[in-house]
Short mmCIF file of C-alpha atoms in Angstrom, two decimals:
data_model
loop_
_atom_site.label_atom_id
_atom_site.label_comp_id
_atom_site.label_asym_id
_atom_site.label_seq_id
_atom_site.Cartn_x
_atom_site.Cartn_y
_atom_site.Cartn_z
CA GLU B 20 -10.13 21.96 7.52
CA THR B 21 -10.01 20.14 4.15
CA GLY B 22 -10.98 16.38 4.77
CA VAL B 23 -9.51 13.29 2.82
CA THR B 24 -10.78 14.04 -0.70
CA GLN B 25 -10.74 10.99 -3.41
CA SER B 26 -11.01 11.16 -7.42
CA PRO B 27 -12.64 9.72 -9.21
CA THR B 28 -15.96 8.78 -7.44
CA HIS B 29 -16.65 6.08 -9.61
CA LEU B 30 -14.95 4.46 -12.58
CA ILE B 31 -15.84 1.27 -15.12
CA LYS B 32 -12.18 -0.86 -16.60
CA THR B 33 -12.30 -3.85 -18.78
CA ARG B 34 -10.48 -6.60 -17.79
CA GLY B 35 -6.69 -5.69 -18.65
CA GLN B 36 -6.52 -2.50 -18.15
CA GLN B 37 -5.05 -0.20 -15.81
CA VAL B 38 -6.36 2.07 -13.07
CA THR B 39 -5.16 5.63 -11.18
CA LEU B 40 -6.98 6.02 -8.60
CA ARG B 41 -6.27 9.91 -6.56
CA CYS B 42 -6.35 10.96 -2.64
CA SER B 43 -6.09 14.18 -1.07
CA SER B 44 -4.92 13.97 2.53
CA GLN B 45 -6.15 16.42 5.16
CA SER B 46 -4.58 19.25 6.48
CA GLY B 47 -1.14 18.16 8.56
CA HIS B 48 -1.36 14.58 7.65
CA ASN B 49 2.28 13.31 5.99
CA THR B 50 0.66 9.62 6.25
CA VAL B 51 -1.92 7.96 3.40
CA SER B 52 -3.08 4.59 3.26
CA TRP B 53 -5.07 2.10 1.17
CA TYR B 54 -8.14 -0.11 1.94
CA GLN B 55 -10.29 -2.46 -0.33
CA GLN B 56 -13.02 -3.05 0.59
CA ALA B 57 -15.41 -5.64 -1.35
CA LEU B 58 -19.59 -5.69 -1.13
CA GLY B 59 -20.33 -6.61 1.94
CA GLN B 60 -16.37 -6.76 3.45
CA GLY B 61 -14.70 -5.04 6.18
CA PRO B 62 -11.28 -2.81 4.39
CA GLN B 63 -8.57 -4.69 3.41
CA PHE B 64 -5.21 -2.81 4.02
CA ILE B 65 -2.53 -2.50 1.05
CA PHE B 66 -0.09 -0.27 2.07
CA GLN B 67 0.44 2.44 3.87
CA TYR B 68 3.04 6.18 2.96
CA TYR B 69 4.89 7.67 4.80
CA ARG B 70 7.15 11.13 3.68
CA GLU B 71 6.94 9.82 -0.02
CA GLU B 72 8.51 6.03 1.18
CA GLU B 73 6.24 3.22 1.91
CA ASN B 74 5.36 1.78 5.55
CA GLY B 75 3.82 -1.47 5.40
CA ARG B 76 2.19 -3.49 3.07
CA GLY B 77 -0.64 -5.87 2.89
CA ASN B 78 -1.83 -9.14 1.22
CA PHE B 79 -1.67 -7.80 -2.50
CA PRO B 80 0.18 -8.92 -5.55
CA PRO B 81 2.92 -6.07 -7.26
CA ARG B 82 0.52 -4.74 -9.83
CA PHE B 83 -1.17 -2.91 -6.46
CA SER B 84 2.00 0.27 -6.56
CA GLY B 85 0.97 3.09 -5.29
CA LEU B 86 2.61 6.59 -4.83
CA GLN B 87 3.02 10.18 -2.24
CA PHE B 88 4.17 13.03 -3.35
CA PRO B 89 5.27 15.32 -1.14
CA ASN B 90 2.05 17.38 -0.45
CA TYR B 91 1.53 13.74 1.16
CA SER B 92 -0.98 13.27 -1.91
CA SER B 93 -1.37 9.59 -2.65
CA GLU B 94 -1.80 7.64 -6.12
CA LEU B 95 -2.98 3.74 -6.10
CA ASN B 96 -2.29 2.47 -9.13
CA VAL B 97 -3.68 -1.32 -10.75
CA ASN B 98 -2.39 -2.60 -13.18
CA ALA B 99 -3.42 -5.88 -15.30
CA LEU B 100 -7.72 -5.28 -13.47
CA GLU B 101 -9.18 -8.60 -12.82
CA LEU B 102 -12.71 -8.71 -12.01
CA ASP B 103 -11.60 -9.49 -8.22
CA ASP B 104 -10.35 -6.37 -8.69
CA SER B 105 -13.91 -4.73 -8.29
CA ALA B 106 -14.35 -3.24 -5.43
CA LEU B 107 -14.81 0.78 -3.07
CA TYR B 108 -11.40 1.82 -2.90
CA LEU B 109 -10.26 3.26 0.59
CA CYS B 110 -7.66 6.58 1.73
CA ALA B 111 -7.48 7.39 4.82
CA SER B 112 -4.24 10.27 6.05
CA SER B 113 -3.28 10.58 9.45
CA GLU B 114 -0.33 12.13 11.10
CA ARG B 115 2.52 9.60 12.07
CA ARG B 116 2.56 10.83 15.81
CA SER B 117 -1.41 9.96 15.73
CA ARG B 118 -1.45 6.22 14.21
CA ASP B 119 -3.70 5.30 15.40
CA GLU B 120 -6.16 8.35 14.66
CA GLN B 121 -7.16 7.78 11.23
CA PHE B 122 -10.07 9.75 8.63
CA PHE B 123 -10.92 8.00 5.27
CA GLY B 124 -11.79 9.57 2.12
CA PRO B 125 -15.58 8.54 0.74
CA GLY B 126 -13.48 6.17 -1.73
CA THR B 127 -13.71 5.63 -5.41
CA ARG B 128 -16.21 2.77 -6.37
CA LEU B 129 -13.74 0.59 -9.21
CA THR B 130 -15.94 -1.67 -11.03
CA VAL B 131 -14.55 -4.00 -13.95
CA LEU B 132 -16.09 -5.77 -16.44
CA THR Q 24 -8.02 -16.23 8.15
CA GLN Q 25 -9.99 -13.72 9.65
CA LEU Q 26 -8.13 -11.68 12.68
CA LEU Q 27 -11.36 -10.36 13.80
CA GLU Q 28 -14.62 -11.96 13.22
CA GLN Q 29 -17.95 -10.11 14.13
CA SER Q 30 -21.65 -11.23 15.32
CA PRO Q 31 -23.88 -11.14 13.93
CA GLN Q 32 -23.74 -9.79 10.22
CA PHE Q 33 -27.00 -8.51 9.44
CA LEU Q 34 -29.58 -7.01 12.26
CA SER Q 35 -32.39 -5.87 11.64
CA ILE Q 36 -34.59 -3.81 14.46
CA GLN Q 37 -36.98 -1.50 15.27
CA GLU Q 38 -36.69 1.95 16.42
CA GLY Q 39 -35.80 2.13 20.58
CA GLU Q 40 -34.85 -1.37 21.12
CA ASN Q 41 -31.03 -1.90 22.51
CA LEU Q 42 -28.77 -3.97 20.52
CA THR Q 43 -25.26 -5.48 20.54
CA VAL Q 44 -22.97 -6.45 18.12
CA TYR Q 45 -19.81 -8.46 18.68
CA CYS Q 46 -15.50 -8.38 17.60
CA ASN Q 47 -13.38 -11.49 18.09
CA SER Q 48 -10.39 -12.41 18.20
CA SER Q 49 -7.86 -15.39 18.25
CA SER Q 50 -4.85 -13.31 19.42
CA VAL Q 51 -4.76 -10.62 21.81
CA PHE Q 52 -4.69 -6.96 21.00
CA SER Q 53 -2.66 -3.48 22.14
CA SER Q 54 -5.26 -1.51 20.53
CA LEU Q 55 -9.09 -1.97 19.14
CA GLN Q 56 -11.06 0.38 16.88
CA TRP Q 57 -14.80 1.19 16.26
CA TYR Q 58 -16.17 2.92 13.46
CA ARG Q 59 -19.35 3.39 11.49
CA GLN Q 60 -19.57 3.40 8.31
CA GLU Q 61 -23.21 4.95 5.86
CA PRO Q 62 -23.29 3.99 2.56
CA GLY Q 63 -21.07 5.79 -0.29
CA GLU Q 64 -19.09 7.30 2.31
CA GLY Q 65 -15.60 5.80 4.68
CA PRO Q 66 -15.52 4.47 8.07
CA VAL Q 67 -15.59 7.19 10.60
CA LEU Q 68 -13.49 6.48 14.04
CA LEU Q 69 -16.11 6.32 16.87
CA VAL Q 70 -14.03 5.22 20.02
CA THR Q 71 -9.89 3.55 20.69
CA VAL Q 72 -10.30 1.17 23.40
CA VAL Q 73 -6.53 0.38 24.58
CA THR Q 74 -6.95 -1.24 28.30
CA GLY Q 75 -8.49 -4.35 28.89
CA GLY Q 76 -11.92 -4.63 30.94
CA GLU Q 77 -12.38 -0.70 29.68
CA VAL Q 78 -15.77 0.54 29.25
CA LYS Q 79 -16.04 4.36 26.97
CA LYS Q 80 -19.73 5.76 26.48
CA LEU Q 81 -20.52 7.76 23.48
CA LYS Q 82 -24.01 8.93 24.56
CA ARG Q 83 -26.43 5.77 23.84
CA LEU Q 84 -23.19 3.65 22.18
CA THR Q 85 -21.14 1.82 25.07
CA PHE Q 86 -18.34 0.40 24.17
CA GLN Q 87 -16.49 -2.35 26.88
CA PHE Q 88 -12.88 -4.44 25.79
CA GLY Q 89 -12.51 -7.64 26.90
CA ASP Q 90 -10.34 -8.36 30.26
CA ALA Q 91 -8.06 -10.59 28.29
CA ARG Q 92 -8.22 -8.19 24.71
CA LYS Q 93 -8.94 -10.49 22.68
CA ASP Q 94 -12.91 -9.37 22.17
CA SER Q 95 -14.88 -6.22 22.70
CA SER Q 96 -19.13 -4.96 21.68
CA LEU Q 97 -20.20 -2.37 20.88
CA HIS Q 98 -23.55 -1.95 23.06
CA ILE Q 99 -26.47 0.62 21.28
CA THR Q 100 -29.29 1.97 23.77
CA ALA Q 101 -32.61 2.77 22.33
CA ALA Q 102 -31.45 2.75 18.93
CA GLN Q 103 -32.02 5.46 15.84
CA PRO Q 104 -32.76 5.17 12.19
CA GLY Q 105 -29.88 7.45 12.55
CA ASP Q 106 -27.59 4.20 13.73
CA THR Q 107 -27.98 2.93 10.57
CA GLY Q 108 -25.09 1.81 9.03
CA LEU Q 109 -21.88 -1.11 8.87
CA TYR Q 110 -19.98 -0.92 11.83
CA LEU Q 111 -16.19 -2.14 12.14
CA CYS Q 112 -14.45 -3.55 14.37
CA ALA Q 113 -10.35 -2.51 13.69
CA LEU Q 114 -6.85 -3.50 15.22
CA SER Q 115 -3.90 -3.06 14.66
CA ASN Q 116 -0.55 -4.69 15.39
CA THR Q 117 2.47 -2.49 14.15
CA GLY Q 118 0.93 1.21 14.20
CA ASN Q 119 1.23 1.61 10.29
CA GLN Q 120 -1.28 -1.71 9.49
CA PHE Q 121 -4.80 -2.08 10.59
CA TYR Q 122 -6.74 -5.24 10.46
CA PHE Q 123 -10.72 -4.74 9.29
CA GLY Q 124 -13.23 -7.06 10.63
CA THR Q 125 -15.92 -8.38 8.54
CA GLY Q 126 -18.58 -5.84 9.75
CA THR Q 127 -21.99 -5.86 11.23
CA SER Q 128 -24.60 -3.99 8.96
CA LEU Q 129 -27.19 -2.57 11.81
CA THR Q 130 -30.39 -1.21 10.12
CA VAL Q 131 -33.05 0.58 12.50
CA ILE Q 132 -36.88 0.62 10.96
CA PRO Q 133 -39.03 3.84 12.23
#
């Protein structure tokens, strides 16, 4: 059984640029959630995708957007990067019928200069 | 406004000591989860508690859900260096949105 994988591991961008982060869900999981974790903080929910549709969104501006593909992998896109977007971005997958059990990937560390 | 408050924020103890970390909310929640996150990794689920007053044990870890379902605690007996990490509590409201606490960073010194 393959766990949740994310790419890239680390990324450095400058303010105003755009970034795409990728996540492959665990085998058998059809739900993917994205989180932003600032240094020293708990993860904050960005949004969730279920069967290619957005299924809940946290308090993040529209420049944070996502996609889920037929194989349930997912992308997080952030436009017009700001310095405060520097964080660890975590992806978690789950089976829809077991909503409470999420499995997290190792994250992508984004630094915005 | 933080939905879940955790305390203490930082904890540094010697190997073999006992410790308790707390998670509190101003709202009643239906279930709560505890995670541990190690540096460079994503959080790993330790336990889910659902029933008020529920107590669950996972080896040297004891999790308790408050009777009013607004608070929870995690007690570690005889802490070991392998217990070092960030302990996070999280609750789910509708099942598709999870709120994490501020975290307790634990360091166990050999």
